Tab-separated table of C-alpha atoms and ligand atoms in Angstrom:
chain	number	residue	atom	x	y	z
A	1	MET	CA	0.000	0.000	0.000
A	2	LYS	CA	1.342	3.383	-0.980
A	3	GLN	CA	1.893	5.925	1.783
A	4	LEU	CA	3.508	9.344	1.610
A	5	THR	CA	6.068	10.370	4.168
A	6	GLU	CA	5.596	13.587	6.082
A	7	GLN	CA	8.442	15.098	4.031
A	8	GLN	CA	6.720	14.150	0.745
A	9	ILE	CA	3.492	15.748	1.992
A	10	LEU	CA	5.321	18.962	2.899
A	11	ASP	CA	7.239	18.954	-0.406
A	12	ASN	CA	4.033	18.474	-2.407
A	13	TRP	CA	2.457	21.431	-0.628
A	14	ASP	CA	5.466	23.577	-1.482
A	15	LYS	CA	5.213	22.472	-5.134
A	16	LEU	CA	1.546	23.464	-5.203
A	17	MET	CA	2.325	26.913	-3.760
A	18	LYS	CA	5.143	27.376	-6.279
A	19	LEU	CA	2.769	26.424	-9.101
A	20	ILE	CA	0.399	29.197	-7.986
A	21	GLU	CA	3.238	31.721	-7.661
A	22	ASP	CA	4.595	30.832	-11.130
A	23	THR	CA	1.268	30.621	-12.977
A	24	PHE	CA	-1.009	33.364	-11.702
A	25	GLU	CA	-0.650	37.049	-11.018
A	26	GLY	CA	-2.374	40.072	-9.525
A	27	ASP	CA	-5.674	39.939	-7.704
A	28	ARG	CA	-6.452	36.359	-8.750
A	29	LYS	CA	-3.156	35.075	-7.357
A	30	ASP	CA	-3.788	36.879	-4.051
A	31	LYS	CA	-7.250	35.339	-3.774
A	32	LEU	CA	-5.966	31.869	-4.655
A	33	LEU	CA	-3.235	32.120	-2.010
A	34	LYS	CA	-5.831	33.252	0.519
A	35	MET	CA	-8.040	30.228	-0.263
A	36	TYR	CA	-5.115	27.794	-0.110
A	37	LYS	CA	-3.976	29.300	3.204
A	38	TYR	CA	-7.494	28.797	4.556
A	39	PHE	CA	-7.508	25.121	3.548
A	40	GLU	CA	-3.808	24.336	4.120
A	41	ASP	CA	-4.255	22.140	7.204
A	42	ARG	CA	-7.015	20.057	5.658
A	43	MET	CA	-5.991	20.057	2.003
A	44	SER	CA	-2.361	19.029	2.606
A	45	VAL	CA	-3.441	15.734	4.211
A	46	ALA	CA	-6.679	15.069	2.278
A	47	PRO	CA	-6.890	11.807	0.295
A	48	ALA	CA	-7.893	11.791	-3.388
A	49	SER	CA	-10.375	8.951	-2.900
A	50	GLY	CA	-11.723	6.744	-0.153
A	51	LYS	CA	-11.075	3.243	-1.465
A	52	ALA	CA	-7.850	1.337	-2.026
A	53	ALA	CA	-9.286	0.127	-5.350
A	54	TYR	CA	-9.630	3.710	-6.659
A	55	HIS	CA	-6.585	5.987	-6.476
A	56	ASN	CA	-4.438	7.849	-3.948
A	57	ALA	CA	-6.588	6.850	-0.977
A	58	MET	CA	-3.900	7.997	1.383
A	59	VAL	CA	-2.946	10.955	3.561
A	60	GLY	CA	-1.731	13.672	1.171
A	61	GLY	CA	-3.213	11.888	-1.861
A	62	TYR	CA	-5.309	14.860	-2.995
A	63	VAL	CA	-2.415	17.301	-3.483
A	64	GLU	CA	-0.302	14.630	-5.149
A	65	HIS	CA	-3.172	13.843	-7.553
A	66	VAL	CA	-3.741	17.510	-8.422
A	67	LEU	CA	-0.033	18.000	-9.186
A	68	HIS	CA	-0.062	14.790	-11.232
A	69	VAL	CA	-3.114	15.827	-13.301
A	70	THR	CA	-1.589	19.264	-13.935
A	71	ASP	CA	1.645	17.698	-15.160
A	72	CYS	CA	-0.222	15.194	-17.381
A	73	ALA	CA	-2.479	17.967	-18.784
A	74	LEU	CA	0.517	20.035	-19.935
A	75	LYS	CA	2.134	16.972	-21.556
A	76	ILE	CA	-1.104	15.904	-23.272
A	77	LYS	CA	-1.754	19.456	-24.513
A	78	LYS	CA	1.693	19.426	-26.140
A	79	LEU	CA	0.897	16.110	-27.826
A	80	TRP	CA	-2.435	17.401	-29.173
A	81	GLU	CA	-0.794	20.620	-30.361
A	82	GLU	CA	2.054	18.807	-32.132
A	83	ASP	CA	-0.485	16.568	-33.835
A	84	GLY	CA	-2.413	19.527	-35.241
A	85	ALA	CA	-5.122	20.229	-32.666
A	86	LYS	CA	-6.475	23.747	-32.242
A	87	ILE	CA	-5.382	25.094	-28.868
A	88	ASN	CA	-7.500	28.154	-28.114
A	89	PHE	CA	-6.733	28.367	-24.387
A	90	THR	CA	-3.677	29.377	-22.368
A	91	ASP	CA	-1.501	27.228	-20.122
A	92	GLU	CA	-2.803	29.316	-17.210
A	93	GLU	CA	-6.365	28.265	-18.049
A	94	LEU	CA	-5.360	24.614	-18.373
A	95	ILE	CA	-3.472	24.666	-15.043
A	96	PHE	CA	-6.307	26.485	-13.243
A	97	ALA	CA	-8.856	23.865	-14.343
A	98	ALA	CA	-6.517	20.943	-13.570
A	99	MET	CA	-5.718	22.340	-10.123
A	100	HIS	CA	-9.351	22.737	-9.145
A	101	HIS	CA	-11.194	19.880	-10.871
A	102	ASP	CA	-11.343	17.926	-7.581
A	103	LEU	CA	-11.408	20.881	-5.165
A	104	GLY	CA	-14.767	19.678	-3.796
A	105	LYS	CA	-12.947	16.697	-2.260
A	106	VAL	CA	-11.470	19.013	0.352
A	107	GLY	CA	-14.924	19.446	1.886
A	108	ASP	CA	-16.860	22.581	2.757
A	109	LEU	CA	-15.685	25.586	4.757
A	110	THR	CA	-15.553	23.672	8.035
A	111	GLU	CA	-15.913	19.935	7.371
A	112	ASP	CA	-13.679	17.430	5.575
A	113	TYR	CA	-15.109	15.515	2.604
A	114	TYR	CA	-13.388	12.261	3.619
A	115	ILE	CA	-12.968	11.052	7.177
A	116	PRO	CA	-11.122	7.877	8.270
A	117	GLN	CA	-13.185	4.696	7.994
A	118	ASP	CA	-13.720	3.587	11.576
A	119	SER	CA	-15.217	0.210	10.676
A	120	GLU	CA	-12.552	-2.498	10.714
A	121	TRP	CA	-14.825	-4.702	8.580
A	122	HIS	CA	-15.076	-2.070	5.832
A	123	ARG	CA	-11.317	-1.498	5.929
A	124	LYS	CA	-10.511	-5.194	5.676
A	125	ASN	CA	-13.206	-6.454	3.364
A	126	ARG	CA	-13.960	-3.484	1.148
A	127	GLY	CA	-10.670	-1.615	1.176
A	128	GLU	CA	-12.443	1.511	2.429
A	129	ILE	CA	-9.748	3.567	4.079
A	130	PHE	CA	-11.815	6.750	4.179
A	131	LYS	CA	-15.560	7.335	4.106
A	132	HIS	CA	-17.731	10.307	3.199
A	133	ASN	CA	-18.350	12.747	6.012
A	134	PRO	CA	-22.085	12.528	6.826
A	135	LYS	CA	-22.084	16.099	8.180
A	136	LEU	CA	-21.638	17.551	4.681
A	137	GLN	CA	-24.539	18.778	2.581
A	138	TYR	CA	-24.608	16.594	-0.560
A	139	MET	CA	-23.103	18.325	-3.575
A	140	SER	CA	-21.232	16.876	-6.536
A	141	VAL	CA	-17.461	17.318	-6.266
A	142	THR	CA	-17.545	19.683	-9.250
A	143	ASP	CA	-20.404	21.786	-7.875
A	144	ARG	CA	-18.562	22.119	-4.572
A	145	ALA	CA	-15.391	23.173	-6.385
A	146	ILE	CA	-17.274	25.979	-8.120
A	147	TYR	CA	-19.030	26.962	-4.881
A	148	LEU	CA	-15.702	27.202	-3.019
A	149	LEU	CA	-13.997	29.211	-5.753
A	150	ASN	CA	-17.003	31.535	-5.782
A	151	HIS	CA	-16.884	31.862	-1.983
A	152	PHE	CA	-13.312	33.122	-2.182
A	153	GLY	CA	-14.170	35.495	-5.045
A	154	ILE	CA	-11.923	33.676	-7.533
A	155	GLN	CA	-13.103	34.329	-11.068
A	156	MET	CA	-12.603	31.907	-13.927
A	157	SER	CA	-12.677	32.213	-17.689
A	158	GLU	CA	-15.221	30.399	-19.855
A	159	TRP	CA	-12.641	27.787	-20.896
A	160	GLU	CA	-11.577	27.260	-17.292
A	161	TYR	CA	-15.203	26.633	-16.361
A	162	ILE	CA	-15.770	24.245	-19.289
A	163	GLY	CA	-12.526	22.376	-18.521
A	164	LEU	CA	-13.116	22.066	-14.789
A	165	ARG	CA	-16.804	21.231	-15.258
A	166	LEU	CA	-16.125	18.393	-17.734
A	167	THR	CA	-12.908	16.826	-16.403
A	168	ASP	CA	-14.826	13.677	-15.380
A	169	GLY	CA	-16.031	13.253	-18.976
A	170	LEU	CA	-18.908	10.826	-19.395
A	171	TYR	CA	-18.227	9.214	-16.023
A	172	GLU	CA	-20.463	12.032	-14.775
A	173	GLU	CA	-24.062	11.684	-15.956
A	174	ALA	CA	-24.600	15.456	-15.761
A	175	ASN	CA	-21.941	15.987	-18.468
A	176	LYS	CA	-23.923	14.153	-21.158
A	177	SER	CA	-25.560	17.232	-22.633
A	178	TYR	CA	-22.140	18.837	-23.150
A	179	LEU	CA	-20.442	15.784	-24.665
A	180	MET	CA	-23.227	13.948	-26.522
A	181	SER	CA	-25.117	16.673	-28.283
A	182	TYR	CA	-26.394	15.908	-31.779
A	183	ASN	CA	-26.702	19.592	-32.530
A	184	PRO	CA	-23.412	20.670	-34.139
A	185	ASP	CA	-23.919	24.207	-32.815
A	186	TRP	CA	-23.650	22.858	-29.268
A	187	SER	CA	-20.470	20.857	-29.715
A	188	LEU	CA	-17.530	21.905	-27.559
A	189	LYS	CA	-15.675	24.875	-28.992
A	190	SER	CA	-12.440	24.098	-27.173
A	191	ASN	CA	-10.382	20.930	-26.721
A	192	ILE	CA	-9.571	21.874	-23.123
A	193	ALA	CA	-12.197	19.506	-21.681
A	194	TYR	CA	-10.967	16.490	-23.685
A	195	ILE	CA	-7.365	17.158	-22.676
A	196	LEU	CA	-8.257	17.496	-18.995
A	197	HIS	CA	-10.348	14.336	-19.065
A	198	GLN	CA	-7.449	12.414	-20.608
A	199	ALA	CA	-5.059	13.894	-18.021
A	200	ASP	CA	-7.310	12.927	-15.113
A	201	MET	CA	-7.741	9.379	-16.500
A	202	MET	CA	-4.013	9.004	-17.091
A	203	ALA	CA	-3.058	10.247	-13.624
A	204	THR	CA	-5.738	8.166	-11.913
A	205	HIS	CA	-4.755	4.899	-13.624
A	206	ILE	CA	-1.043	5.484	-13.038
A	207	GLU	CA	-1.714	6.187	-9.352
A	208	PHE	CA	-3.681	2.934	-9.172
A	209	ASP	CA	-0.835	1.046	-10.890
A	210	GLU	CA	1.692	2.485	-8.432
A	211	TRP	CA	-0.526	1.360	-5.577
A	212	ASN	CA	-0.763	-2.162	-7.018
A	213	ARG	CA	2.928	-2.347	-7.840
A	214	LEU	CA	3.850	-1.580	-4.266
A	215	ASP	CA	1.332	-4.176	-3.159
A	216	GLU	CA	2.857	-6.822	-5.422
A	217	GLU	CA	6.360	-5.950	-4.287
A	218	THR	CA	5.505	-6.555	-0.691
A	219	ASN	CA	3.408	-9.568	-1.751
A	220	THR	CA	0.814	-8.641	0.817
A	221	LYS	CA	-2.920	-8.320	0.491
A	222	ILE	CA	-4.462	-4.864	0.812
A	223	SER	CA	-6.301	-5.888	3.936
A	224	ASP	CA	-3.059	-6.993	5.583
A	225	ASN	CA	-1.452	-3.711	4.651
A	226	ILE	CA	-4.273	-1.677	6.104
A	227	LYS	CA	-4.054	-3.733	9.284
A	228	LYS	CA	-0.320	-3.151	9.386
A	229	ALA	CA	-0.701	0.598	8.805
A	230	VAL	CA	-3.281	0.832	11.557
A	231	GLY	CA	-1.789	-1.625	14.008
A	232	SER	CA	1.985	-1.791	13.662
A	233	LYS	CA	4.005	0.215	16.144
A	234	GLU	CA	7.235	-0.387	14.261
A	235	GLU	CA	6.131	0.827	10.842
A	236	LYS	CA	3.707	3.625	11.542
A	237	PRO	CA	4.735	7.014	10.139
A	238	LYS	CA	5.689	9.549	12.799
A	239	PRO	CA	3.524	12.664	13.057
A	240	SER	CA	5.492	15.693	12.024
A	241	PRO	CA	6.126	18.662	14.254
A	242	LYS	CA	5.961	20.705	11.034
A	243	LEU	CA	2.412	19.602	10.258
A	244	SER	CA	-0.289	21.374	12.207
A	245	GLN	CA	-2.390	19.845	14.972
A	246	LYS	CA	-5.198	18.993	12.507
A	247	SER	CA	-2.791	17.081	10.264
A	248	ASN	CA	-1.178	15.310	13.200
A	249	ASP	CA	-4.577	14.305	14.550
A	250	LEU	CA	-5.365	12.629	11.226
A	251	PHE	CA	-2.002	10.867	11.215
A	252	GLU	CA	-2.645	9.671	14.732
A	253	GLU	CA	-6.130	8.464	13.854
A	254	LEU	CA	-4.906	6.477	10.867
A	255	PHE	CA	-1.575	5.245	12.148
A	256	GLY	CA	-1.874	5.560	15.905
A	257	ASP	CA	-2.026	2.696	18.352
A	258	LYS	CA	-5.782	2.549	18.763
A	259	LYS	CA	-7.645	0.240	16.400
B	1	FE2	FE1	-9.213	13.797	-10.492
């Protein structure tokens, strides 16, 4: 089972902040930094999914996934461009949409989206490492992303909205009218959504492969690994003095002595 060290979590956060510094400017950059500061404690340790069978269901998995999708999106855009595709959006727009396509997985203004699965049965038999927080109002991940960006007054361009909105492609039922229209006038007028969907798919499947590869290397079943991560005193990661209390509490809950 893949786990990030505290140093990797801190390094990934620094990479994310550098990406903002290098990509955006002016009022929008200030507002983005303000939002990321607000969510730093929760976002830096958030997982990207809840189940071992999905992807990056680990502490710090969200930030790693966002960086991965951004990197894949820039590479895929280059490939499309070299092969003759029309690129009518900027790298800033592509990065903005990639960075925020899963923002809703951080939760709302006070509550986390994922909380540790406290049922041993679900951990062992269903590979559920995290579960949805029942305190949250239901909202799709994409809707929550847009709500949060709006809350912090962060504006987006039309292509950023289309890209972020459609990153899940046809895995999201609500995207059908955008992607399966038989009226040529309504077809997408930018390739940004296709490129982001490919980037998200690529990153997600690679993250899953990495997870499996590590599993095969240790020749241990996922359930045994989860048990080890929860129960082993020798191998549990040490909470970092650099991470805040919130982050350390989550570390302790997942890797502490109590079962
Ligand atoms: Fe994603």
